[in-house]
Each structure stands twice: as structure tokens, then as C-alpha cells.
Amino acid sequence: MKTLKTCLVILIAFAIGCSKNDKVTPPDAVAPTLSDFDIPSKGYGDVPFKITPPKSNSDGAITYVSSNLKVADISGDILTVVEPGSCTITAYQAATSKFKADSVKAKFTVWLGENHLTDFKIADHQLGDPPFKITPPNSKAGTQIVYKSLNPTVADIERYDMIVIKGAGVCTIVATQSDSPGYIGGSTTATFRVTGLPAPTISGFTVPAKKVGDAPFSLSHPTSNSNGAFTYKSSNTSVATVNGSTVTIKAAGTSVITAIQTATSTYRTDSIKATLTVAGLIRPSLVNFKIPAKKTTDAPFSLTPPTSNSNGSFIYTSGNTAIATIQGNIVTIKGKGKTLITATQQASGNYSSASVQDTLFVTENPDPGYVTDVEGNMYRTVRIGTQVWMAENLKVKSYNDGTPIRGIETDNAWKSATVGAVCDYNNDPGLGRVYGKLYNWYAITDPRKLAPKGYHIPTQAEWQTLYDYIGGTETDGGALQETGGQHWTNAKAATNSTLFTALAAGGRDFIYTNQSFTSLLQGAYWWSVTPNDATTAWFVELYSSAHIELRKDPKYYGYSVRCIKD
């Protein structure tokens, strides 16, 4: 039997052997927790600044990338403002032994910078000094500076930047500069004094009332303590003209006659005014006659008369009674289309008859409905003229047989693809859910088809039909645009009268060498299935300004898709 001491020695040796040969596997790396990544908005012209990194439980190195180098450029962790706009800054954290690589995004906006006009001064002058040019204030903006005199009887502006001395006193000149591509406009003032001769005392200037047909007549000079010569001018030469001191009647109305006395060695130049009234029938001023667009199912409505300086009664007529009829001031809708509505005011007192017009547009009741694609995405539909359109951009990621469309994120792979491809704007699924997917032309013409059952992707001719329906000119795109500023920037002409509800989804067009995704919030682009040649195809583009046109682009570009009912 072995001794107890021998057994202990064997056990210890065994334990030592196990500890040397067994390997312990380190734990798997996990994703870090990235948070609190925010970049404050800046103004154009602000100095470069250091990016505050996101908080993280990993110590991996962090690098930054700007989605739009025209707005912001990054070197290391220093961000440089380039021009006004918005972009996405992505913070990438490198992997470590414990944590995986990961990233987080922050939106960065560059606003127009403030333009302060400085060092604007005008020296004092004397009465009789010749006109002089204004020395402009210092400014960061490049737009033209406009000047205005707040005391034109002392000094006035002529030929844009020339000051003309008019009389003695104190004058303030306002310099105003409009917005430039990078800066908000602004204004500043400069005050100077004009010393000189006293003004004469001019009085007793009257012009007798006349009527249309009266012979020319001579003006009587005003009374003055100066012996300077008088000249005259008429403020409204359509009513009366002045040659020397002779006034010739032209039409009914009013005109201000100004008597200007020239300066002498004792008195400066000055003037006095009198109003000439010419009796006769005056054409009234008719303004603010607007008629809202209507639907074929709308009830009869009352016309709001124009604003007028006459109290004559109004008579209304419709240029096309197949579209609308008028009884008194009540309009009854008869059919779709447009008709010219004329408001004619009857003669009254000193005012003659006159008329003003506006166009009434009547569209069909949109007859909204819904359609569902192969993945279960539901889309609103709307009737526009003879066509029924989807009122949303396509979001499907599969062909109708269930085969996934190839998803491509990198620019090089997208440009070289000759088969169907799909992506989200900026490869951001959140934007895809709002604005729909972007497809190359090969995807929309694939025989496996993208459109929901009963619908198809429009041809160039079908887009042309819609284009003609909304007006047929390149400025009529507002009828398709969603109103408000949520999905468009500066879409001031948007009415969405067709309920097409176009969103500015942008595109993947490779126009700029440093980016492929462009024009989000600025433009909308939709494919047609009609090719132009071997490498290009027809599409529709719509800008914020409501400009719309049919164009052709390379087939590998990424654009939105709207479907039309079979």
C-alpha cells in the first residue's frame, strides 16, 4: 500500500499537468453602446470646430464621415463648414478585443450666415455741391447694395449709388443688401448734414379744376420772396402734360402739378404742389378677383366681387357653360375643365364700366382607393382625369413571383449593375419607409414585374397624358406636389390639387463626383418604362419650384416609381 505522502504527490502533479495543458477561450466581442451623438447647427462662415464624440463603452478609435462634402468637410475630428444645407455625419468606432465595430449618425445643418454691414459713412456737404458717389459699407455678401434716402428733400439717390443734394438739413441714407448664396441680407444707415442757403417762402399756387375736352391753359406762378425762375411738371402725364407753363388735358383723373423754383444767390431751390382734377368717366380699379379650384361634385358657390373704387354693380359671365353656369353671383359646376369667369362692373357716377377675369379650374372627384403589392404594402390611389394613379411611391423589395430584387448599397456596384437593383435613399430604411424605394431601370422592366396586380409602371406617353392634364407647361408641377414643408423645401407653388401627393424623394443619379444620393427635399424623379436608346430611358423630374418636365437619363440611375392602373 502506498503511503499518504506518495498519494498527495501524485495528486499535485496531476493538477499541475491539467492547468498547463487546458486552454481558456476568451468571451465573444459584443456591439458597443453608442449614444449622445449630436452636432449643433452652424452658420455659413463659422470657423472649423471639433466634433464631440458619442459616448461609448468601447475604447475603439472613432472616425467621422460627412454624407455631403458640399455642406461639411471633416479632417480627423475637425468639421469645416462649406456651404448652407444639411447632411448626415456618421461616427464609426473601430473594433477592439472586447467590442465590435459600430456607427452612429447625427444630422448637421448649416444655416445662412449673418451679414453685418459696417463702416458706412458719408461726409457732410454744402448746398450746391455736385452729385457724389456713395462709398459702400463693408460686407461679406456679394449681392448688390440698394440705397434709399429717408430725407429726399435734403438729398436723394439717382443712378443707383449717386447722391444728389436737394436742400439744407440732415439726411439719413439706408444701405440694404439682399440675401446672397451664403449670407442673410442686412441694412445699415449713415447720417450727414447739408449746409447752405435758406428755402424761399412759396405760396399761392392753385390749379383750377378742368374737364375732358377743355383747351390747354397757362399756369399762374406762385408767390415767392425769391426771384428764381419757375418750371413745372405733371405727376400723371396720362391725365395732363406740361410744356413750359402750358397744361394740356389728356384724360379724366387727377395729377399733381409741381412748381419748381430755381436757386439764386440768396435762396436755394424749392417747390410747391397743387392737384389738378379733370372730370370725366374714370376707369375703376378692379383687383382681388380670385376663384378657388373646384371638383365636379362641389355644390354651387357664391362669387366674391372684386375690390373697386367704384360702387357700380357687378355682372358675372362664364366663358364655357359646359364647365360652369352663373345665375346672379351663384356658380353651378357642370363638368370638368376650365372656364374664364368675367366680372363686369357697371358705370356709376364718375366711373366707367370695366371688367376683370379669373380662371375657374374644375377637376373630377378624385375617387380615392387602395391597392396592395406582393409584400402586403398598401398604397392610396387617386383618379386624375382618365387615369388612376398610385398616390405613393413604390416600396416593394421583391418581384411579383417572390424573387428578391438585388439590394445594392455601394456606388460602384450600383453603377456597374445591368440587372434590377433597389436601395433606400442614403441606404437609410427609415427614409425608404417615408419616400419609397429607389430602383434602376432594369428593375422596372424585369419580366417578373414590380407593380401590384392590376397596375403597371407608366410609359412615357402615359406620363405625357398626366402632364397635359395638369396644364401642359413646365410650370404646372404644383398640381402634383404635396403642400407644406415636411417633405419639400420652398415648394411655394404647391397645391396638390390632383391629390397625387408627390414627395421630394431625391434620387441616386451620380451627377456629382463626391456623392450619389441627391435632391432629398428638393426634387422628385420617376421612371417610365420607355427607353430612349441602349443606355438611357425616359423619366419625369419635378423640382421644388413646381418645374416639371420629361427627360432622359442613364438606365443605372436610381429613381422612384409610381404605378398606374391597367
XYZ file of N, CA, C and O in Angstrom, residues 133-292:
640
model
N -20.604 109.996 -55.473
C -20.837 108.545 -55.381
C -20.696 108.075 -53.940
O -19.810 108.512 -53.204
N -21.573 107.173 -53.538
C -21.543 106.614 -52.186
C -20.416 105.594 -52.074
O -20.216 104.762 -52.964
N -19.657 105.670 -50.990
C -18.681 104.619 -50.670
C -19.428 103.519 -49.928
O -19.965 103.759 -48.842
N -19.510 102.311 -50.513
C -20.365 101.283 -49.897
C -19.801 100.803 -48.568
O -18.599 100.866 -48.320
N -20.674 100.296 -47.693
C -20.203 99.704 -46.434
C -19.480 98.392 -46.693
O -19.630 97.783 -47.762
N -18.686 97.976 -45.720
C -18.048 96.666 -45.808
C -19.112 95.585 -45.657
O -20.039 95.709 -44.860
N -18.964 94.491 -46.423
C -19.975 93.425 -46.414
C -19.336 92.103 -46.781
O -18.391 92.058 -47.575
N -19.876 91.026 -46.201
C -19.425 89.680 -46.560
C -20.151 89.160 -47.797
O -19.630 88.295 -48.500
N -21.377 89.619 -48.021
C -22.187 89.109 -49.124
C -21.773 89.763 -50.435
O -21.168 90.834 -50.452
N -22.146 89.099 -51.544
C -21.768 89.620 -52.845
C -22.914 90.237 -53.609
O -22.748 90.623 -54.758
N -24.103 90.309 -53.009
C -25.244 90.874 -53.718
C -25.192 92.401 -53.732
O -24.500 93.023 -52.943
N -25.967 92.972 -54.660
C -25.937 94.423 -54.826
C -26.522 95.140 -53.612
O -27.468 94.674 -52.999
N -25.938 96.257 -53.260
C -26.432 97.084 -52.165
C -27.339 98.165 -52.755
O -26.985 98.822 -53.725
N -28.535 98.304 -52.167
C -29.512 99.293 -52.622
C -29.586 100.412 -51.585
O -29.628 100.149 -50.377
N -29.618 101.655 -52.067
C -29.614 102.802 -51.165
C -30.942 103.554 -51.248
O -31.568 103.631 -52.307
N -31.342 104.107 -50.108
C -32.574 104.889 -50.035
C -32.368 106.073 -49.103
O -31.760 105.926 -48.040
N -32.881 107.225 -49.515
C -32.798 108.412 -48.675
C -34.062 108.537 -47.840
O -35.173 108.426 -48.366
N -33.884 108.743 -46.533
C -35.026 108.970 -45.650
C -35.420 110.446 -45.616
O -36.445 110.787 -45.026
N -34.608 111.301 -46.235
C -34.899 112.736 -46.274
C -34.637 113.258 -47.691
O -33.679 113.996 -47.936
N -35.489 112.844 -48.672
C -35.219 113.197 -50.072
C -35.277 114.687 -50.362
O -34.785 115.119 -51.409
N -35.845 115.512 -49.462
C -35.812 116.963 -49.689
C -34.436 117.541 -49.398
O -34.125 118.664 -49.808
N -33.631 116.776 -48.652
C -32.254 117.197 -48.367
C -31.296 116.570 -49.379
O -30.441 117.252 -49.959
N -31.411 115.248 -49.581
C -30.555 114.540 -50.545
C -31.305 113.310 -51.025
O -32.001 112.653 -50.249
N -31.158 113.007 -52.332
C -31.856 111.865 -52.892
C -30.866 111.003 -53.679
O -29.745 111.439 -53.978
N -31.319 109.773 -54.019
C -30.464 108.819 -54.727
C -30.837 108.814 -56.196
O -32.017 108.735 -56.563
N -29.823 108.882 -57.073
C -30.031 108.757 -58.505
C -28.997 107.801 -59.064
O -27.884 107.679 -58.543
N -29.401 107.087 -60.147
C -28.494 106.151 -60.829
C -27.843 105.194 -59.823
O -26.629 104.998 -59.824
N -28.632 104.645 -58.944
C -28.257 103.579 -58.022
C -27.437 104.031 -56.834
O -27.819 103.855 -55.690
N -26.263 104.666 -57.040
C -25.401 104.968 -55.899
C -24.880 106.408 -55.914
O -23.842 106.700 -55.324
N -25.590 107.312 -56.590
C -25.193 108.715 -56.632
C -26.136 109.523 -55.735
O -27.361 109.396 -55.815
N -25.552 110.352 -54.871
C -26.338 111.226 -54.006
C -26.402 112.616 -54.641
O -25.368 113.183 -55.017
N -27.629 113.138 -54.756
C -27.850 114.466 -55.317
C -28.360 115.377 -54.196
O -29.346 115.058 -53.539
N -27.652 116.457 -53.966
C -28.046 117.406 -52.916
C -29.287 118.161 -53.364
O -29.341 118.726 -54.458
N -30.315 118.203 -52.482
C -31.563 118.887 -52.791
C -31.777 120.138 -51.940
O -32.397 121.103 -52.390
N -31.321 120.114 -50.707
C -31.549 121.251 -49.820
C -30.740 121.106 -48.551
O -30.076 120.090 -48.311
N -30.769 122.125 -47.714
C -30.036 122.096 -46.447
C -30.791 121.258 -45.427
O -32.015 121.159 -45.441
N -30.033 120.661 -44.520
C -30.639 119.875 -43.456
C -29.842 118.622 -43.174
O -28.678 118.483 -43.580
N -30.463 117.706 -42.429
C -29.840 116.428 -42.059
C -30.511 115.318 -42.848
O -31.737 115.276 -42.960
N -29.703 114.398 -43.386
C -30.231 113.308 -44.209
C -29.652 111.977 -43.742
O -28.463 111.885 -43.416
N -30.490 110.967 -43.719
C -30.069 109.603 -43.386
C -30.224 108.729 -44.622
O -31.288 108.700 -45.244
N -29.146 108.029 -44.987
C -29.149 107.105 -46.126
C -29.165 105.680 -45.581
O -28.343 105.320 -44.730
N -30.100 104.869 -46.066
C -30.200 103.463 -45.671
C -29.562 102.606 -46.762
O -29.916 102.736 -47.947
N -28.617 101.742 -46.377
C -27.996 100.788 -47.298
C -28.553 99.410 -46.984
O -28.427 98.928 -45.860
N -29.184 98.783 -47.978
C -29.815 97.472 -47.776
C -29.232 96.476 -48.764
O -29.113 96.767 -49.956
N -28.887 95.290 -48.232
C -28.327 94.233 -49.082
C -29.182 92.983 -48.930
O -29.500 92.559 -47.820
N -29.579 92.394 -50.058
C -30.419 91.194 -50.037
C -29.580 89.961 -49.726
O -28.352 90.012 -49.683
N -30.276 88.837 -49.495
C -29.602 87.577 -49.205
C -28.685 87.188 -50.352
O -29.003 87.380 -51.530
N -27.528 86.613 -50.018
C -26.629 86.039 -51.003
C -26.641 84.527 -50.809
O -27.273 84.033 -49.877
N -25.968 83.756 -51.694
C -25.980 82.297 -51.514
C -25.519 81.832 -50.142
O -25.870 80.740 -49.721
N -24.740 82.622 -49.418
C -24.257 82.172 -48.120
C -24.673 83.016 -46.943
O -24.497 82.585 -45.802
N -25.208 84.205 -47.184
C -25.448 85.123 -46.073
C -26.848 85.727 -46.134
O -27.415 85.953 -47.204
N -27.381 85.990 -44.940
C -28.637 86.705 -44.805
C -28.376 88.191 -45.068
O -27.365 88.729 -44.649
N -29.292 88.805 -45.788
C -29.130 90.225 -46.077
C -29.235 91.085 -44.820
O -29.596 90.615 -43.741
N -28.925 92.344 -44.948
C -28.989 93.247 -43.799
C -29.007 94.689 -44.255
O -29.016 94.985 -45.462
N -29.038 95.588 -43.309
C -29.047 97.008 -43.644
C -28.304 97.802 -42.581
O -28.093 97.323 -41.462
N -27.900 99.012 -42.951
C -27.245 99.927 -42.032
C -27.534 101.339 -42.502
O -28.061 101.533 -43.610
N -27.211 102.318 -41.694
C -27.504 103.708 -42.051
C -26.286 104.597 -41.855
O -25.374 104.265 -41.082
N -26.292 105.705 -42.570
C -25.283 106.754 -42.388
C -26.002 108.094 -42.455
O -26.857 108.309 -43.325
N -25.660 108.982 -41.528
C -26.311 110.298 -41.462
C -25.279 111.406 -41.723
O -24.156 111.345 -41.217
N -25.667 112.386 -42.540
C -24.772 113.507 -42.812
C -25.594 114.793 -42.886
O -26.826 114.760 -42.985
N -24.903 115.926 -42.843
C -25.556 117.236 -42.808
C -25.229 118.015 -44.094
O -24.098 117.956 -44.594
N -26.242 118.713 -44.602
C -26.061 119.605 -45.751
C -26.327 121.038 -45.287
O -27.421 121.345 -44.798
N -25.319 121.865 -45.377
C -25.472 123.281 -45.005
C -25.609 124.118 -46.271
O -25.102 123.752 -47.332
N -26.327 125.233 -46.203
C -26.474 126.056 -47.393
C -27.484 127.165 -47.221
O -27.794 127.593 -46.110
N -28.061 127.583 -48.347
C -28.961 128.728 -48.379
C -30.329 128.364 -47.802
O -30.744 127.205 -47.858
N -31.078 129.355 -47.291
C -32.420 129.078 -46.778
C -33.397 128.835 -47.917
O -33.180 129.243 -49.062
N -34.480 128.141 -47.580
C -35.517 127.900 -48.577
C -36.358 129.159 -48.762
O -36.598 129.896 -47.810
N -36.838 129.404 -49.989
C -37.739 130.554 -50.200
C -39.119 130.252 -49.609
O -39.463 129.100 -49.337
N -39.904 131.309 -49.421
C -41.290 131.150 -48.970
C -42.183 131.185 -50.200
O -42.362 132.240 -50.822
N -42.724 130.005 -50.563
C -43.540 129.901 -51.778
C -44.980 129.613 -51.354
O -45.242 128.739 -50.519
N -45.941 130.334 -51.922
C -47.347 130.132 -51.574
C -48.224 130.542 -52.748
O -47.742 130.998 -53.792
N -49.531 130.346 -52.547
C -50.487 130.836 -53.535
C -50.456 130.097 -54.856
O -50.690 130.705 -55.913
N -50.184 128.783 -54.806
C -50.161 128.024 -56.064
C -51.418 127.147 -56.127
O -51.601 126.233 -55.313
N -52.293 127.427 -57.060
C -53.504 126.645 -57.267
C -53.667 126.326 -58.743
O -53.171 127.067 -59.611
N -54.356 125.216 -59.011
C -54.647 124.815 -60.391
C -56.149 124.600 -60.485
O -56.709 123.791 -59.728
N -56.845 125.287 -61.362
C -58.308 125.150 -61.436
C -58.718 123.773 -61.946
O -58.008 123.147 -62.732
N -59.877 123.307 -61.481
C -60.423 122.040 -61.962
C -60.791 122.171 -63.439
O -61.214 123.239 -63.909
N -60.655 121.068 -64.162
C -60.968 121.060 -65.589
C -61.822 119.839 -65.904
O -62.079 118.991 -65.048
N -62.243 119.756 -67.151
C -62.965 118.569 -67.604
C -62.384 118.132 -68.941
O -61.721 118.922 -69.642
N -62.613 116.865 -69.266
C -62.101 116.321 -70.523
C -62.643 117.149 -71.688
O -63.835 117.465 -71.740
N -61.776 117.552 -72.616
C -62.170 118.369 -73.760
C -61.821 119.829 -73.618
O -61.892 120.585 -74.604
N -61.461 120.286 -72.396
C -61.073 121.682 -72.216
C -59.783 121.984 -72.977
O -58.916 121.112 -73.147
N -59.642 123.247 -73.406
C -58.453 123.674 -74.143
C -57.248 123.776 -73.210
O -57.392 123.908 -71.994
N -56.040 123.727 -73.768
C -54.849 123.937 -72.945
C -54.899 125.285 -72.234
O -55.493 126.252 -72.754
N -54.299 125.378 -71.059
C -54.319 126.617 -70.286
C -52.963 126.845 -69.641
O -52.157 125.926 -69.510
N -52.720 128.155 -69.248
C -51.438 128.524 -68.646
C -51.543 128.535 -67.129
O -52.566 128.943 -66.564
N -50.461 128.107 -66.474
C -50.393 128.133 -65.020
C -49.993 129.518 -64.538
O -49.177 130.207 -65.169
N -50.540 129.930 -63.406
C -50.136 131.191 -62.766
C -49.014 130.899 -61.789
O -49.112 129.960 -60.983
N -47.934 131.694 -61.850
C -46.792 131.458 -60.976
C -47.189 131.627 -59.515
O -48.000 132.504 -59.165
N -46.611 130.808 -58.622
C -46.835 131.012 -57.191
C -46.216 132.330 -56.729
O -45.407 132.947 -57.429
N -46.587 132.753 -55.520
C -45.956 133.911 -54.872
C -44.710 133.430 -54.148
O -44.724 132.381 -53.480
N -43.588 134.183 -54.247
C -42.340 133.770 -53.610
C -41.496 134.996 -53.267
O -41.564 136.013 -53.953
N -40.679 134.939 -52.194
C -39.736 136.003 -51.855
C -38.411 135.828 -52.591
O -37.457 136.573 -52.354
N -38.322 134.803 -53.457
C -37.150 134.606 -54.312
C -37.521 134.990 -55.732
O -38.694 134.916 -56.131
N -36.529 135.423 -56.503
C -36.789 135.785 -57.900
C -36.336 134.696 -58.873
O -36.166 134.934 -60.068
N -36.115 133.462 -58.333
C -35.733 132.347 -59.200
C -36.852 131.980 -60.171
O -38.039 132.134 -59.876
N -36.477 131.492 -61.359
C -37.451 131.115 -62.383
C -38.197 129.846 -61.973
O -37.666 128.989 -61.264
N -39.463 129.737 -62.455
C -40.277 128.565 -62.162
C -40.333 127.624 -63.367
O -40.431 128.075 -64.521
N -40.258 126.329 -63.090
C -40.557 125.281 -64.073
C -41.623 124.379 -63.471
O -41.807 124.348 -62.245
N -42.315 123.591 -64.349
C -43.452 122.796 -63.872
C -43.358 121.366 -64.415
O -42.813 121.133 -65.503
N -43.932 120.442 -63.655
C -44.034 119.062 -64.143
C -45.316 118.424 -63.612
O -45.854 118.813 -62.569
N -45.811 117.435 -64.379
C -47.040 116.716 -64.042
C -46.685 115.309 -63.546
O -45.853 114.624 -64.145
N -47.356 114.877 -62.469
C -47.083 113.540 -61.919
C -47.783 112.444 -62.708
O -47.422 111.273 -62.592
N -48.789 112.796 -63.506
C -49.552 111.800 -64.244
C -49.792 112.318 -65.657
O -50.768 113.010 -65.933
N -48.867 111.969 -66.554
C -48.948 112.506 -67.913
C -50.069 111.879 -68.722
O -50.373 112.354 -69.825
N -50.700 110.808 -68.219
C -51.873 110.262 -68.912
C -53.099 111.134 -68.665
O -54.084 111.063 -69.404
N -53.053 111.970 -67.604
C -54.148 112.906 -67.303
C -53.837 114.283 -67.867
O -54.707 114.930 -68.479
N -52.586 114.787 -67.683
C -52.219 116.125 -68.174
C -50.714 116.187 -68.377
O -49.937 115.602 -67.610
N -50.311 116.921 -69.423
C -48.893 117.174 -69.665
C -48.633 118.668 -69.508
O -49.544 119.499 -69.630
N -47.350 119.016 -69.210
C -46.974 120.422 -69.046
C -45.794 120.716 -69.962
O -44.782 120.002 -69.934
N -45.914 121.782 -70.767
C -44.836 122.260 -71.625
C -44.618 123.725 -71.296
O -45.459 124.575 -71.603
N -43.471 124.030 -70.639
C -43.273 125.381 -70.113
C -44.254 125.581 -68.974
O -44.196 124.885 -67.969
N -45.197 126.508 -69.138
C -46.247 126.692 -68.132
C -47.627 126.364 -68.699
O -48.647 126.689 -68.087
N -47.670 125.702 -69.877
C -48.937 125.371 -70.527
C -49.326 123.929 -70.227
O -48.533 122.995 -70.462
N -50.552 123.740 -69.733
C -51.071 122.416 -69.375
C -52.042 121.963 -70.449
O -52.940 122.718 -70.856
N -51.864 120.681 -70.905
C -52.762 120.089 -71.891
C -53.486 118.902 -71.259
O -52.847 117.986 -70.722
N -54.831 118.912 -71.302
C -55.650 117.851 -70.731
C -55.601 116.625 -71.647
O -55.793 116.743 -72.865
N -55.410 115.435 -71.047
C -55.361 114.199 -71.815
C -56.517 113.256 -71.498
O -57.045 112.588 -72.382
N -56.913 113.169 -70.222
C -57.972 112.236 -69.835
C -58.484 112.610 -68.459
O -57.889 113.434 -67.748
N -59.604 111.984 -68.062
C -60.152 112.214 -66.730
C -59.251 111.593 -65.677
O -58.573 110.580 -65.912
N -59.234 112.220 -64.493
C -58.424 111.716 -63.399
C -57.799 112.849 -62.628
O -58.273 113.997 -62.682
N -56.727 112.550 -61.905
C -56.025 113.581 -61.140
C -54.536 113.509 -61.425
O -53.985 112.445 -61.738
N -53.887 114.665 -61.312
C -52.436 114.761 -61.469
C -51.916 115.853 -60.552
O -52.561 116.899 -60.393
N -50.776 115.602 -59.925
C -50.152 116.611 -59.067
C -49.210 117.448 -59.926
O -48.285 116.925 -60.553
N -49.462 118.762 -59.952
C -48.612 119.694 -60.697
C -47.615 120.313 -59.715
O -48.018 120.885 -58.692
N -46.331 120.192 -60.012
C -45.279 120.713 -59.139
C -44.643 121.943 -59.778
O -44.221 121.893 -60.949
N -44.602 123.039 -58.996
C -43.910 124.265 -59.422
C -42.559 124.287 -58.735
O -42.478 124.305 -57.508
N -41.470 124.269 -59.533
C -40.109 124.198 -59.007
C -39.419 125.532 -59.260
O -39.315 125.984 -60.414
N -38.951 126.193 -58.176
C -38.254 127.477 -58.308
C -36.755 127.236 -58.210
O -36.268 126.594 -57.276
N -36.007 127.742 -59.178
C -34.559 127.525 -59.207
C -33.872 128.356 -58.122
O -34.411 129.360 -57.635
N -32.661 127.917 -57.732
C -31.897 128.608 -56.693
C -31.341 129.936 -57.226
O -31.118 130.112 -58.430
N -31.110 130.850 -56.304
C -30.464 132.134 -56.612
C -29.291 132.297 -55.652
O -28.995 131.401 -54.847
N -28.648 133.418 -55.693
C -27.536 133.679 -54.775
C -28.029 133.873 -53.345
O -27.248 133.830 -52.395
N -29.341 134.088 -53.181
C -29.905 134.350 -51.852
C -30.690 133.167 -51.310
O -30.681 132.908 -50.101
N -31.389 132.438 -52.197
C -32.243 131.334 -51.770
C -31.919 130.069 -52.563
O -31.558 130.133 -53.748
N -32.098 128.938 -51.892
C -31.919 127.660 -52.565
C -33.175 127.329 -53.367
O -34.199 127.988 -53.251
N -33.075 126.242 -54.174
C -34.237 125.791 -54.942
C -35.275 125.162 -54.015
O -34.942 124.596 -52.970
N -36.548 125.296 -54.378
C -37.632 124.708 -53.595
C -38.830 124.526 -54.524
O -38.791 124.926 -55.711
N -39.891 123.917 -54.008
C -41.045 123.641 -54.853
C -42.329 123.685 -54.048
O -42.317 123.682 -52.804
N -43.453 123.734 -54.764
C -44.781 123.696 -54.168
C -45.674 122.898 -55.109
O -45.443 122.873 -56.327
N -46.682 122.206 -54.558
C -47.524 121.322 -55.362
C -48.994 121.749 -55.291
O -49.442 122.339 -54.303
N -49.721 121.407 -56.340
C -51.166 121.604 -56.381
C -51.772 120.474 -57.207
O -51.141 119.973 -58.155
N -52.994 120.060 -56.842
C -53.635 118.940 -57.533
C -54.582 119.438 -58.607
O -55.434 120.310 -58.358
N -54.417 118.890 -59.809
C -55.315 119.160 -60.920
C -56.324 118.015 -61.005
O -55.926 116.840 -61.103
N -57.611 118.349 -60.977
C -58.669 117.351 -61.121
C -59.361 117.556 -62.455
O -59.828 118.661 -62.769
N -59.395 116.455 -63.238
C -60.046 116.502 -64.545
C -61.280 115.616 -64.476
O -61.181 114.402 -64.240
N -62.453 116.228 -64.636
C -63.706 115.487 -64.556
C -63.910 114.666 -65.815
O -63.433 114.999 -66.898
N -64.693 113.611 -65.670
C -64.995 112.706 -66.778
C -65.130 111.304 -66.232
O -64.927 111.049 -65.039
N -65.515 110.371 -67.055
C -65.649 108.992 -66.600
C -64.264 108.388 -66.390
O -63.441 108.365 -67.307
N -64.050 107.912 -65.184
C -62.758 107.332 -64.817
C -62.893 105.818 -64.797
O -63.866 105.279 -64.269
N -61.931 105.149 -65.362
C -61.952 103.677 -65.334
C -61.679 103.215 -63.911
O -60.660 103.569 -63.313
N -62.561 102.408 -63.330
C -62.330 101.950 -61.950
C -61.162 100.971 -61.875
O -60.798 100.338 -62.876
N -60.618 100.859 -60.695
C -59.524 99.910 -60.443
C -60.116 98.650 -59.833
O -60.644 98.666 -58.721
N -60.057 97.545 -60.572
C -60.618 96.274 -60.118
C -59.487 95.319 -59.756
O -58.652 94.986 -60.607
N -59.462 94.871 -58.497
C -58.401 93.971 -58.031
C -59.017 92.907 -57.132
O -60.177 92.969 -56.733
N -58.190 91.926 -56.793
C -58.555 90.861 -55.833
C -59.770 90.050 -56.285
O -60.676 89.760 -55.500
N -59.790 89.679 -57.562
C -60.843 88.783 -58.053
C -60.236 87.392 -58.240
O -59.507 87.141 -59.183
N -60.493 86.501 -57.282
C -59.910 85.178 -57.271
C -61.008 84.125 -57.126
O -61.914 84.285 -56.305
N -60.891 83.058 -57.909
C -61.874 81.973 -57.853
C -61.154 80.688 -57.470
O -60.222 80.265 -58.170
N -61.554 80.022 -56.383
C -60.877 78.796 -55.958
C -61.172 77.631 -56.898
O -62.227 77.576 -57.531
